[in-house]
Short mmCIF file of C-alpha atoms in Angstrom, two decimals:
data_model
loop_
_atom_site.label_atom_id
_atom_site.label_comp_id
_atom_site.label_asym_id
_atom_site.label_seq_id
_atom_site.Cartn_x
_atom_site.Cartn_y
_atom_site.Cartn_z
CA UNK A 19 -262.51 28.13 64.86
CA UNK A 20 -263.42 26.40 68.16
CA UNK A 21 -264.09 22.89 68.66
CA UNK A 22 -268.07 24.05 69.02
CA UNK A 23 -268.30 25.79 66.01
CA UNK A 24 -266.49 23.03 63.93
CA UNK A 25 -268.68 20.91 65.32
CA UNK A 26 -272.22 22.71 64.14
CA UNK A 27 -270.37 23.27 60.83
CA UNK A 28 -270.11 19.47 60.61
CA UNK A 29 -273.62 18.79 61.95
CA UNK A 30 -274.93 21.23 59.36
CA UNK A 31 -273.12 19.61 56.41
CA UNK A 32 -274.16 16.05 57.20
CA UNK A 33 -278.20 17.20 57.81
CA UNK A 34 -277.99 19.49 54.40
CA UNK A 35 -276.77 15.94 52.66
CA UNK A 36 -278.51 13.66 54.44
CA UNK A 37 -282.00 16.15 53.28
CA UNK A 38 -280.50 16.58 49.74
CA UNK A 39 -280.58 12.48 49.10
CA UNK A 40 -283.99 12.94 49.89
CA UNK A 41 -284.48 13.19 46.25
CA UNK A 42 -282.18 10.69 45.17
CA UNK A 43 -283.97 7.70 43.63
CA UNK A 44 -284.94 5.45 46.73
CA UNK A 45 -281.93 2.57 46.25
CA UNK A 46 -279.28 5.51 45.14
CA UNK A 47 -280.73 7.18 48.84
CA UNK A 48 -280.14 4.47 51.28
CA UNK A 49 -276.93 4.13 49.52
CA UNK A 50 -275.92 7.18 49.94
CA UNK A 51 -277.50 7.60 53.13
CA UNK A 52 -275.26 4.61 54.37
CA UNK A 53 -271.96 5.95 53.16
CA UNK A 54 -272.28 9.22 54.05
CA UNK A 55 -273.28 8.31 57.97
CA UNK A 56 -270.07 5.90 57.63
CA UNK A 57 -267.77 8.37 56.84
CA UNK A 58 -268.78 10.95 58.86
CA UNK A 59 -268.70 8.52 61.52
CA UNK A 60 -265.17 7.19 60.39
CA UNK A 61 -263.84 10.87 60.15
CA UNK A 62 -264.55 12.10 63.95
CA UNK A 63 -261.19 11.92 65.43
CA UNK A 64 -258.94 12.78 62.70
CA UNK A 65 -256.05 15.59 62.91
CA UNK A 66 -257.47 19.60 62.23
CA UNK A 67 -255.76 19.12 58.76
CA UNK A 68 -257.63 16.42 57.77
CA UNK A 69 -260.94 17.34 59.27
CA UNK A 70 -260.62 20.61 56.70
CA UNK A 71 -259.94 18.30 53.68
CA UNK A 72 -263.09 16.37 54.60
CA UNK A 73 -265.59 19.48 55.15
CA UNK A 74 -263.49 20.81 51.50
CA UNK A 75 -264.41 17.52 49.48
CA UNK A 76 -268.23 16.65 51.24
CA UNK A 77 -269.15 20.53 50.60
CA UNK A 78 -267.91 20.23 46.85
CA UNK A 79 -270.24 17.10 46.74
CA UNK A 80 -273.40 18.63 48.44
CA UNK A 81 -273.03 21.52 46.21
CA UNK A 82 -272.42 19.24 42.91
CA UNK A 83 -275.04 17.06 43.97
CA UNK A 84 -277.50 19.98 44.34
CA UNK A 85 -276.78 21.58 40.82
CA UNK A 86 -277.34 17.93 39.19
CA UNK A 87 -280.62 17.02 41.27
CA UNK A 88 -282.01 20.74 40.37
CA UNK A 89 -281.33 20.56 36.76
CA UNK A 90 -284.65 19.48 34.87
CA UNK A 91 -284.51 16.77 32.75
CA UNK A 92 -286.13 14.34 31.64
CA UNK A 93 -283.77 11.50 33.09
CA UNK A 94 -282.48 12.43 36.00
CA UNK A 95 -278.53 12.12 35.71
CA UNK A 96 -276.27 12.35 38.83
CA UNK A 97 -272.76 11.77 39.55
CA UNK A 98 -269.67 12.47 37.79
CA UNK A 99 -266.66 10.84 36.40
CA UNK A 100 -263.18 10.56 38.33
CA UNK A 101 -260.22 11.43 36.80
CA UNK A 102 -257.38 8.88 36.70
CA UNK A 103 -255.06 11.65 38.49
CA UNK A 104 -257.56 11.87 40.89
CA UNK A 105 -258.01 8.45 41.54
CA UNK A 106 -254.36 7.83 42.05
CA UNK A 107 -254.46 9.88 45.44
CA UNK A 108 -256.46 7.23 46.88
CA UNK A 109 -255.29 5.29 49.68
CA UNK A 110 -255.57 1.13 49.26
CA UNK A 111 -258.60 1.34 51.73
CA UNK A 112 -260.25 3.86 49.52
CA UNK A 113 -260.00 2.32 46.54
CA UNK A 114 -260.98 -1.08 47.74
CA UNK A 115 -264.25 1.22 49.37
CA UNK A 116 -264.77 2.38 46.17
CA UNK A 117 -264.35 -0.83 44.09
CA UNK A 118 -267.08 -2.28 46.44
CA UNK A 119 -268.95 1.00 46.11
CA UNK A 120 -268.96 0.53 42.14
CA UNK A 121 -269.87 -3.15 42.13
CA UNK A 122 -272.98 -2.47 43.91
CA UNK A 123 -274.58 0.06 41.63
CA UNK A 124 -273.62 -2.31 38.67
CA UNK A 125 -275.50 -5.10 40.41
CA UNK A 126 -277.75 -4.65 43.15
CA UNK A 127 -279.13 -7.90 43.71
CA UNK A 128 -275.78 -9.78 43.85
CA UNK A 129 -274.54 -7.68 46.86
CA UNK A 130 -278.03 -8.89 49.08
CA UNK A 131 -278.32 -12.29 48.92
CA UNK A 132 -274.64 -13.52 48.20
CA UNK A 133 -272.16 -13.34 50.95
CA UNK A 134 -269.04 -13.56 48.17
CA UNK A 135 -266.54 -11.06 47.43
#
């Protein structure tokens, strides 16, 4: 695949996720909105190896996310659990990302106005 068409692919990807948060609720959106522009920001130079494991895991998420946003309910329930095994591939920077990540859902408010960590 040229540079080009990896390129679009990645473009694609990031608009297709960026419109599927659209139906996120509005805090779980700019939330997601955030991390997803980070990382696709913090992924453009990486090796051709890596770049496929990226495209792999954020496709497996757009597609996961879609199935839970288009599933009626009457509370809408999204995300999914993470296995300990699969947890334990995470690098130190990834887990502190996600630590952060988790204490932000759990409280909202403390993460705006309080500049501890």
């Amino acid at each position: 695949m040229s540079a080009s068409e990896h390129l679009s692919r990645v473009r694609i990807l990031y608009k297709a996720i960026l419109r599927l948060h659209r139906s996120l609720p509005l805090e779980m959106r700019a939330m997601g909105d955030q991390y997803v522009k980070d990382e696709f920001r913090r992924h453009k130079q990486v090796n051709t190896a890596e770049a496929h494991v990226f495209m792999q895991e954020w496709t497996k998420y757009y597609l996961s996310l879609g199935k839970q946003l288009s599933a009626r309910r009457k509370e809408q329930i999204v995300g999914s659990h993470l296995s300990e095994e699969f947890a334990e591939h995470f690098s130190d920077d990834q887990a502190h990302q996600l630590l952060e990540l988790h204490k932000a859902i759990k409280n909202p408010q403390e993460g705006e106005g309080s500049s501890t960590s």
